[in-house]
XYZ file of C-alpha atoms in Angstrom:
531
model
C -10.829 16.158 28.333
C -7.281 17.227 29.811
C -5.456 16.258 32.487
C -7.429 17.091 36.105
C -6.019 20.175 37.735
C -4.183 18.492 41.196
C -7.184 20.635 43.826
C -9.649 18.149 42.696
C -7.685 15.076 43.591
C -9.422 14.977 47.069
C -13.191 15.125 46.221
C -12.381 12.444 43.255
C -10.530 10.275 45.976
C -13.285 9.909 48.080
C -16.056 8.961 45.235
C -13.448 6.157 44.771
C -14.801 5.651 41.390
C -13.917 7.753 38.448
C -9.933 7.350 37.521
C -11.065 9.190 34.108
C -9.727 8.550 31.094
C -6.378 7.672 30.568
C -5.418 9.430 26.962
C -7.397 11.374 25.075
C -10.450 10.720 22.849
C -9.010 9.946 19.188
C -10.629 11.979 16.790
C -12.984 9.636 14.694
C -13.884 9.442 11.023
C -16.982 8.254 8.828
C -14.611 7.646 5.743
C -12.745 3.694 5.933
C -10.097 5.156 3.316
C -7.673 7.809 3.903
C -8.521 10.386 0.863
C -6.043 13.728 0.399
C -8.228 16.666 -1.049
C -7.256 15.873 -4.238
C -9.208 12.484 -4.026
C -11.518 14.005 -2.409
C -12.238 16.147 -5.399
C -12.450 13.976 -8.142
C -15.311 11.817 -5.944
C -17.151 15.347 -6.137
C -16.593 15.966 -9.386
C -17.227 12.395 -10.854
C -20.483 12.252 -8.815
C -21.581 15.914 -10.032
C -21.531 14.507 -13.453
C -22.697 11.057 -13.157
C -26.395 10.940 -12.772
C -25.707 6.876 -11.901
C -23.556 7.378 -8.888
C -26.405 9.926 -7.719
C -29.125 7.751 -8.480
C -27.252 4.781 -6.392
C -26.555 6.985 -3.498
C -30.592 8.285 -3.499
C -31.401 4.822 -3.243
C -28.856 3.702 -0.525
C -30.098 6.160 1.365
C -33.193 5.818 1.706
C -32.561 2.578 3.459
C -29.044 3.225 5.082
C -27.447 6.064 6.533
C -23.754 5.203 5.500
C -24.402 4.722 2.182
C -22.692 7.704 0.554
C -19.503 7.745 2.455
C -19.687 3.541 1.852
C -19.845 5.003 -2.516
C -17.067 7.331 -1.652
C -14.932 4.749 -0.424
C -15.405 1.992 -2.780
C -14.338 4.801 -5.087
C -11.460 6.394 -3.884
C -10.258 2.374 -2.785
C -10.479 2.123 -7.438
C -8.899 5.973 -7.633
C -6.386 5.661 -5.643
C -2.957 3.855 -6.601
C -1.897 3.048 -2.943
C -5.444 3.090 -0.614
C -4.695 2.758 2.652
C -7.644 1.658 5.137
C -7.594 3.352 8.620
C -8.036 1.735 11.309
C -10.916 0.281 13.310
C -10.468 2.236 16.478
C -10.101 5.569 13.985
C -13.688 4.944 12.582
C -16.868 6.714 13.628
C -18.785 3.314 15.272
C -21.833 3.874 12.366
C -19.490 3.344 9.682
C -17.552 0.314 10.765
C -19.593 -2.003 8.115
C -18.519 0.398 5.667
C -15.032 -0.233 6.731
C -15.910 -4.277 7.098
C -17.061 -4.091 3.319
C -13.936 -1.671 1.727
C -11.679 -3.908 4.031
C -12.902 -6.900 1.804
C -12.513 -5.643 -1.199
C -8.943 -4.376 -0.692
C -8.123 -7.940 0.824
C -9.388 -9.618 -2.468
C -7.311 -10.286 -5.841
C -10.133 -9.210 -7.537
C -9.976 -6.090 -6.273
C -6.524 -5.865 -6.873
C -6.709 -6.976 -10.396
C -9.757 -4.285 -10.856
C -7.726 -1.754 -9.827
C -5.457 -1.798 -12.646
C -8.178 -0.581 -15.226
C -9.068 2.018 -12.442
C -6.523 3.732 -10.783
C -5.779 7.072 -11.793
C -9.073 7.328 -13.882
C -11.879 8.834 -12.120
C -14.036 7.454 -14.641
C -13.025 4.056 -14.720
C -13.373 4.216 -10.953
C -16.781 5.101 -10.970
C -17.971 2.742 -13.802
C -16.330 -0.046 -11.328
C -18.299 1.360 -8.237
C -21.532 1.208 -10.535
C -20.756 -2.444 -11.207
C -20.804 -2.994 -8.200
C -24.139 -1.844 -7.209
C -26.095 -4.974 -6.839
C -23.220 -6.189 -4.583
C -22.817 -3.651 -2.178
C -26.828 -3.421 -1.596
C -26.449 -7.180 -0.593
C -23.583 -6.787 1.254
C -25.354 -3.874 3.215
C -28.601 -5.664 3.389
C -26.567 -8.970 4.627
C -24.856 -6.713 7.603
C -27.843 -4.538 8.868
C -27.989 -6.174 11.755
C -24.464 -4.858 12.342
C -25.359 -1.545 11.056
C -27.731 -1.351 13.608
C -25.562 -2.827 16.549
C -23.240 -0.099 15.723
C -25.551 2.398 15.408
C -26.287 1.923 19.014
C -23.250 1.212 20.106
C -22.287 4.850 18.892
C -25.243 6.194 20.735
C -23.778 4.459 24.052
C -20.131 6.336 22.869
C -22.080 9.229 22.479
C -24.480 9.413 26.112
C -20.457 7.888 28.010
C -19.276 11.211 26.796
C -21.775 12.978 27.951
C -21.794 11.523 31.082
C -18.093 11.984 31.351
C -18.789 16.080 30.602
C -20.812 16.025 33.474
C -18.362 14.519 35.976
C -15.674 17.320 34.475
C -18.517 19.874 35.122
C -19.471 18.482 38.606
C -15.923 18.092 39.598
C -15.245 21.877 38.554
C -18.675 23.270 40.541
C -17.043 21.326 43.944
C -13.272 23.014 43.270
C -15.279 26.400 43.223
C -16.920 25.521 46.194
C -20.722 25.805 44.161
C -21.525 22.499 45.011
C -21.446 19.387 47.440
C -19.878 15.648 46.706
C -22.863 14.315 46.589
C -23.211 15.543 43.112
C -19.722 14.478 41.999
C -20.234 11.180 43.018
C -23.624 11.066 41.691
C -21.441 11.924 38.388
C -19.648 9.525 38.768
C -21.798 6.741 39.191
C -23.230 7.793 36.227
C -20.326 8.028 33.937
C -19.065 4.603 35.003
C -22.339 3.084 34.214
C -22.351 4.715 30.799
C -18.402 3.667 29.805
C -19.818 0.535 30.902
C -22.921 0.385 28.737
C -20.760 2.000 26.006
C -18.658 -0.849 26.072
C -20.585 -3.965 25.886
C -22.515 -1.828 23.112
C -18.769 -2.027 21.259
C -17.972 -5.577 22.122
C -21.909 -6.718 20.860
C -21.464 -4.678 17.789
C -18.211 -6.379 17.170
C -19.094 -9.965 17.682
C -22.154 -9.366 15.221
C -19.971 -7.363 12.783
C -17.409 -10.334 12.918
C -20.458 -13.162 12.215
C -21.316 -10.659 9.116
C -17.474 -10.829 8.075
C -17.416 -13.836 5.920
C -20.799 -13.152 3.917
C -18.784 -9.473 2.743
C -16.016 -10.996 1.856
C -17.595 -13.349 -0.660
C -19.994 -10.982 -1.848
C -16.681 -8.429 -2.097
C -15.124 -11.031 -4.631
C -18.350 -11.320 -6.634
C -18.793 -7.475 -6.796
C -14.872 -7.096 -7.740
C -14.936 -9.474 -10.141
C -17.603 -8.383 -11.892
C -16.735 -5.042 -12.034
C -13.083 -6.338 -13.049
C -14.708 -8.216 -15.930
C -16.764 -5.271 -17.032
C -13.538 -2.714 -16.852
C -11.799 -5.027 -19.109
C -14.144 -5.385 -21.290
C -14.710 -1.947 -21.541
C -10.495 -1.190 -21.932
C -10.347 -3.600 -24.836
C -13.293 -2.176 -26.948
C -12.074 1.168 -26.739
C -8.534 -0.102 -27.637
C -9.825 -1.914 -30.786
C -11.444 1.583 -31.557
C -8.155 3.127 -31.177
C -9.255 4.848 -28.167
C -5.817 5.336 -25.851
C -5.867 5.651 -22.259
C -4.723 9.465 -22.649
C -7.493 10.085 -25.471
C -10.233 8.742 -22.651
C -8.914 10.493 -20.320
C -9.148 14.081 -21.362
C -12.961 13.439 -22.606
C -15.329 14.578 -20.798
C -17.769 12.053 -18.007
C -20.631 12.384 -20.045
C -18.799 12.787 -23.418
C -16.631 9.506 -22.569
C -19.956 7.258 -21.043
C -22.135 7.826 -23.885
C -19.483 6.794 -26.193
C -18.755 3.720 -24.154
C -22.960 2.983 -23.904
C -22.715 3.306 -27.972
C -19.654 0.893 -28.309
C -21.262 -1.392 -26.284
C -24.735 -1.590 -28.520
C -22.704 -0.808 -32.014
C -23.472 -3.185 -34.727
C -20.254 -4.704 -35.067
C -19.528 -4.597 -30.952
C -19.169 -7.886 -30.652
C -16.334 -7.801 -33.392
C -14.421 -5.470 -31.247
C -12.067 -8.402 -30.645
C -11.600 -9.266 -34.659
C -11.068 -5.350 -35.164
C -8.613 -5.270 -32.201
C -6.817 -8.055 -33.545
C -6.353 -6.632 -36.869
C -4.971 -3.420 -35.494
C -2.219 -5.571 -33.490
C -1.325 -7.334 -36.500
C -0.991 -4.258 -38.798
C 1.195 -2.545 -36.241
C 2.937 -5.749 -36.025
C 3.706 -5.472 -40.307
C 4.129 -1.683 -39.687
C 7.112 -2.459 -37.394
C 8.533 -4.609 -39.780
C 8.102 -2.612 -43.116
C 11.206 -2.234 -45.223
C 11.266 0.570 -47.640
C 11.897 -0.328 -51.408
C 13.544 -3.639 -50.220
C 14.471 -6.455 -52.991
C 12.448 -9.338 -51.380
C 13.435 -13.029 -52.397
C 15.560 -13.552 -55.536
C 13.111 -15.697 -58.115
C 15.219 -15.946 -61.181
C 16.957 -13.710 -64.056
C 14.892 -11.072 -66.396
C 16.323 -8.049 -68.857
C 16.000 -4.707 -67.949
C 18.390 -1.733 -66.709
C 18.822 -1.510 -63.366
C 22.481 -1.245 -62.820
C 21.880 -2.615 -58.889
C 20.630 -5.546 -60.100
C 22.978 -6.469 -62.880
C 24.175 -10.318 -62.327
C 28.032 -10.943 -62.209
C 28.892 -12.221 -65.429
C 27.418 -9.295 -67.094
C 29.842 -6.657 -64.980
C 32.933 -9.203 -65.963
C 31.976 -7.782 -69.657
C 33.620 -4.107 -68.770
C 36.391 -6.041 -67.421
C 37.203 -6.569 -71.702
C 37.609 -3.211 -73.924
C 36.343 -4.902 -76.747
C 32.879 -5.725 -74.568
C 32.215 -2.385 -72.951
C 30.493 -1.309 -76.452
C 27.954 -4.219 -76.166
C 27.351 -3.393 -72.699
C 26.776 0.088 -73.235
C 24.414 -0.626 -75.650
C 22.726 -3.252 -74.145
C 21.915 -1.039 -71.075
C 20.352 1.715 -73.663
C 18.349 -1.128 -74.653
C 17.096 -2.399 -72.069
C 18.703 -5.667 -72.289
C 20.929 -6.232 -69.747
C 20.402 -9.290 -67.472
C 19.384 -8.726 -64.339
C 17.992 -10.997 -60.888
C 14.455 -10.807 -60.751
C 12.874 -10.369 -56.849
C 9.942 -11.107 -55.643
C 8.755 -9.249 -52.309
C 7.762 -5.904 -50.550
C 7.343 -3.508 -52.841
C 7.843 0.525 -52.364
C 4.859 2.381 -50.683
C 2.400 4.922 -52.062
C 2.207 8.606 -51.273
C -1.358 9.684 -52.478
C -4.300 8.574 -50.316
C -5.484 5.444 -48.985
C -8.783 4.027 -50.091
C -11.158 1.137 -48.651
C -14.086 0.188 -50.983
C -15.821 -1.810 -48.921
C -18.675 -3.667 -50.561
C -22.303 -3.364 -48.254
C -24.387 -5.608 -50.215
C -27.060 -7.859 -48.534
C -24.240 -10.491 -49.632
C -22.176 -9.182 -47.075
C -24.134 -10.520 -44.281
C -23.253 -13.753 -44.557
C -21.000 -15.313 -41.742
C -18.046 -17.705 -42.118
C -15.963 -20.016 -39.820
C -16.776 -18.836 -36.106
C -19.523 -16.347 -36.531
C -17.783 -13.663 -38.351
C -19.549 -11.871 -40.973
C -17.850 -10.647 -44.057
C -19.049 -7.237 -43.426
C -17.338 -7.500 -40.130
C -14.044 -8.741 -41.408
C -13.908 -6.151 -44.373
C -14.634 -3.083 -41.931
C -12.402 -4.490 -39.437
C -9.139 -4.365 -42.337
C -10.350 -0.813 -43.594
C -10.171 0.424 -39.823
C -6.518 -1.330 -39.811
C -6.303 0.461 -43.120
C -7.306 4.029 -41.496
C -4.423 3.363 -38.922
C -1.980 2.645 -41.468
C -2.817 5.673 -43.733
C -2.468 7.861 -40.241
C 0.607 6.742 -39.395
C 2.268 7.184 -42.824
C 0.662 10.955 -42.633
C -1.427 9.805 -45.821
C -4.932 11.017 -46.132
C -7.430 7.643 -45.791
C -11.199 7.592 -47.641
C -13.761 4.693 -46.514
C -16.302 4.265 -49.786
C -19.015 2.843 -49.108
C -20.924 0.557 -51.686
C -23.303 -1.637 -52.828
C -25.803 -1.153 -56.137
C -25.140 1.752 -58.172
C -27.261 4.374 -56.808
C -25.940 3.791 -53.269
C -22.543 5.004 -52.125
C -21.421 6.820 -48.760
C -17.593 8.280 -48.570
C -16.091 9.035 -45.568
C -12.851 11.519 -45.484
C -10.464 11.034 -42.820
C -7.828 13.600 -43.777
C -4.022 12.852 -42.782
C -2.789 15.210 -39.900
C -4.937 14.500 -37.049
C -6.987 11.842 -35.194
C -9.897 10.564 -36.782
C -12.988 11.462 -35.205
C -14.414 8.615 -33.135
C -18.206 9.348 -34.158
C -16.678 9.472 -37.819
C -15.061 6.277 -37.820
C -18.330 4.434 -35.833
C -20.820 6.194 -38.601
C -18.622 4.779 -41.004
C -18.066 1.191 -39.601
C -22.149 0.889 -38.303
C -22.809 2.322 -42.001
C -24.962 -0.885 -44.240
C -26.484 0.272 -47.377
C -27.910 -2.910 -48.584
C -28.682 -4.236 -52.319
C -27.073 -5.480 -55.164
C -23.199 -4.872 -55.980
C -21.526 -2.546 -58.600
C -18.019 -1.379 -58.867
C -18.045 1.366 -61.126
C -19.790 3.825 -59.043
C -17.038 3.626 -55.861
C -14.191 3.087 -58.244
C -14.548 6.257 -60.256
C -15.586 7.993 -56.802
C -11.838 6.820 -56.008
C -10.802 7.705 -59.121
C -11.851 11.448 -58.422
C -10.666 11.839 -55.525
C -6.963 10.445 -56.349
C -7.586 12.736 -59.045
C -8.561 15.880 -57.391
C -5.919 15.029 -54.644
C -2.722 14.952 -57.630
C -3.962 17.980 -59.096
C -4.277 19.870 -55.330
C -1.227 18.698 -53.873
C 0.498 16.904 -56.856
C 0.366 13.272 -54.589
C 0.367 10.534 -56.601
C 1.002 6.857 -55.990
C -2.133 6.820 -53.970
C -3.119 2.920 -53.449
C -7.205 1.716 -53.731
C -8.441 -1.573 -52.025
C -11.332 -3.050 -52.608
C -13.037 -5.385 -50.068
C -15.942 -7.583 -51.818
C -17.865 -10.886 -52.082
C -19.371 -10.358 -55.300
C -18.429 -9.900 -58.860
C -19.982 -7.775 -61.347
C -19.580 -6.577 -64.669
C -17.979 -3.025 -66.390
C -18.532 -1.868 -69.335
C -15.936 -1.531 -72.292
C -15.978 2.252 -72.046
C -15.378 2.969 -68.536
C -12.622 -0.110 -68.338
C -10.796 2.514 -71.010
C -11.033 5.338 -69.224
C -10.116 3.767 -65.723
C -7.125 2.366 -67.622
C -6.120 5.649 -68.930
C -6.416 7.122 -65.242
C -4.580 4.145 -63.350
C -1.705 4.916 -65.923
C -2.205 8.575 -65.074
C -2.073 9.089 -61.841
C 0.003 6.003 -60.742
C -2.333 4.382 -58.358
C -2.296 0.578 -57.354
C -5.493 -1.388 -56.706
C -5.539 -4.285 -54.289
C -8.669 -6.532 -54.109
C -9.409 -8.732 -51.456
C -12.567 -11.540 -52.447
C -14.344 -11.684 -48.962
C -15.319 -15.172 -47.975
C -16.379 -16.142 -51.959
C -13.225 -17.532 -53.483
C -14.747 -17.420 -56.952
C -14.364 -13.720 -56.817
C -10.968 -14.072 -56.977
C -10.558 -16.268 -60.165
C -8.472 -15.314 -63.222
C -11.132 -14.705 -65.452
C -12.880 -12.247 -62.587
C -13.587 -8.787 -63.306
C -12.416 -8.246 -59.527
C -9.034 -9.984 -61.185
C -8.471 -7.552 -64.165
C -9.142 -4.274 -61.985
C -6.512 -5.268 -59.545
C -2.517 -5.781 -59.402
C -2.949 -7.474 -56.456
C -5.629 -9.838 -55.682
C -6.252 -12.214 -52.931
C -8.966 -14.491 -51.551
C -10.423 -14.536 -47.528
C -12.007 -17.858 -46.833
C -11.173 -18.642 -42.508
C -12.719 -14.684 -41.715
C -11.128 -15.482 -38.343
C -7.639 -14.936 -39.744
C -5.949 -11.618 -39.837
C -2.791 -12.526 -41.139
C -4.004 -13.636 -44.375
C -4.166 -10.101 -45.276
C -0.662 -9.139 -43.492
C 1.049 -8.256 -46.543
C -0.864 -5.213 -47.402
C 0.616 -3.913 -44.814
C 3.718 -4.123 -45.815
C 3.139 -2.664 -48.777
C 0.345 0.000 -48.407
């Protein structure tokens, strides 16, 4: 209101009773958290597109008048990576359980330990605000007895300021002589009532606000902590999809919550932890991949690898009359030489998951996993390993011989995350053969030498079941193995028989091994140290 002008000090004197206020009226804000434009925008921008948030805020409002500026807050308190609360006497009297209930939250560990899934991430904030829902409804419902305390005491605020107009306006009449002090202190009267009713309004609304306190804060630590709960959960399925932070990010709202509503419902959701798991490990073996290494020393064999030559056969060129045996037992072959066993060199060509989808398949072992799930969960580790060595990688799906789906994830570029879900949600039921999606491999190793002259591509096959081949295709896959270089890896899901020397899994494959604990990763760890 200013400062009043020095003529007016008389008629004020003698009413005796308005000393006017001593500073002036702060300006006063309906949001609890200080938010720079930039916050301010991505609240508009995540509510525009997410039909939740404007569903919740419809339905707040139709029984509270704070409750969008209460969603805006809880938001930008997630958003932001340093909220700051204002404080009390800054806040518009209405909205001081809005600041009661973001206070709370902020003051709870739950909060704190929500915020790092949310901050910086727009979406993330508003998926923890919509957790949240059922909370803050209580927590309004609990303190609208409050609400409405402070509802009138802003009303009081509001008819004290009036009042105090009118002295400033009665005051001014009697300096210009318009008027008699019988309306100034008629003013006056009236203002001082006013501040006074405007007062105890503040003080009741603050001693009912203060007996609401402890029910927010403990329905603030069961909102945070559920919405904590469900932000981790959602960070670690995307991560066990191979969904980064920065991928999510640049998706769009819709784009990324549909994708999070289908993760959540996939088939094999609840094996996000077995798939994220097997991803850790295989970066894990990727990190400690070396190249063409000799592995552990296992004994002597003949051959003619000059690096491998044991002593006493170099001592020979020490002696004239020896270097002529040497010489022509390296052009034989014949030289003796320490035989390793360990990593072996890496393909080039493509890498290829056969992953049996038989009824079979089904089946669960030790701790609920299924076979299907552990077999999709090493061909997604498998799709990871092929993209980081710039290799293309083919899922093949199979199960009798009239059913087979193939999936081409081309090296180069991110996989597509619908891709990779149609592929892992993918069953095709029935029986079990494995000539159909090993001659599908075949071709496509085939095609993929003769485009871009890649060999060395490597083929695993993921099964439970063994089946039979007939003499004529075992000839020609032969002939095409020895062709085109290719190594085949099998891996007997959760049926060890599968795996037995006199298997027909066992003669397609150089390397072989059997799954029995599907809760282990690591029994599989060294094909990725050599694939």
């Amino acid at each position: 209101m200013g400062e009043t002008p020095s003529r007016l000090d008389e008629p004020v004197s003698r009413a005796g009773k308005w000393p006017g206020p001593s500073a002036a009226t702060p300006e006063l804000h309906t949001a609890a958290v200080v938010a720079d434009r930039f916050d301010r925008m991505a609240w508009r921008d995540t509510y525009d597109q997410s039909a939740g948030l404007r569903e919740l805020d419809a339905e707040l409002n139709e029984r509270y008048d704070c409750g969008t500026d209460l969603l805006a807050d809880t938001f930008v308190a997630a958003y932001k990576v340093g909220p700051r609360l204002r404080e009390r006497a800054e806040m518009d009297p209405s909205r001081l359980v809005n600041h009661q209930v973001v206070t709370s939250l902020l003051e709870s560990p739950q909060f704190t330990e929500l915020r790092r899934e949310t901050a910086g991430d727009p979406y993330a904030a508003a998926m923890a605000v919509l957790a949240q829902a059922a909370a803050l409804r209580r927590m309004l419902e609990h303190s609208r007895g409050a609400q409405e305390q402070t509802e009138r005491a802003k009303q009081a605020r509001q008819e004290a300021d009036g009042a105090a107009t009118a002295v400033s306006e009665a005051l001014q009449q009697a300096a210009d002589g318009a008027d008699e002090d019988g309306a100034v202190h008629q003013a006056i009267e009236a203002a001082g009532a006013a501040e006074a009713t405007a007062r105890q309004a503040a003080q009741d609304a603050a001693r009912v606000l203060a007996a609401a306190a402890p029910g927010i804060a403990a329905a603030a630590r069961t909102a945070a902590a559920k919405a904590a709960g469900a932000a981790r959960e959602e960070a670690a399925l995307m991560r066990a999809w191979g969904l980064g932070a920065g991928r999510l990010e640049r998706m769009p709202f819709d784009q990324r919550a549909r994708l999070a509503e289908r993760l959540r419902t996939s088939r094999l959701a609840q094996w996000a932890e077995l798939i994220g798991r097997f991803r850790q490990m295989a970066g894990g073996e990727r990190a400690r991949k070396v190249e063409n290494a000799t592995g552990e020393l296992v004994g002597v064999t003949l051959g003619d690898d000059l690096s491998r030559v044991i002593p006493s056969e170099l001592a020979g060129l020490g002696v004239p009359e020896l270097r002529a045996v040497f010489a022509a037992r390296y052009a034989a072959g014949e030289l003796m030489l320490y035989d390793s066993q360990g990593e072996q060199s890496t393909g080039q060509g493509a890498v290829i998951a056969c992953v049996d989808t038989s009824h079979s398949m089904y089946e669960a072992g030790p701790g609920g996993v299924t076979r299907e799930a552990w077999a999709k969960a090493c061909a997604l580790a498998l799709l990871d390993q092929a993209h980081h060595a710039g290799r293309d990688f083919v899922g093949i799906l199979f199960s009798a011989a009239d059913k087979l789906q193939v999936f081409r994830f081309p090296a180069g570029g991110p996989a597509g995350i619908a891709r990779v879900l149609e592929f892992a949600e993918t069953f095709l039921g029935g029986g079990t053969s494995y000539q159909r999606p090993l001659s599908a491999a075949c071709e496509l190793l085939e095609e993929e030498f003769d485009d871009a002259a890649r060999g060395r591509g490597d083929i695993v096959m993921l099964a439970d079941d063994d089946c039979g081949v007939t003499e004529e295709w075992m000839r020609g896959w032969m002939d095409a193995k020895h062709r085109l270089g290719f190594r085949v890896f099998g891996v007997a899901v959760g049926a060890p028989r599968v795996a037995d020397a006199d298997s027909v899994l066992d003669a397609l494959c150089d390397n072989l091994r059997s799954i029995e604990d599907l809760t282990d990763v690591h029994a599989a760890a060294d094909l990725f140290r050599v694939i």
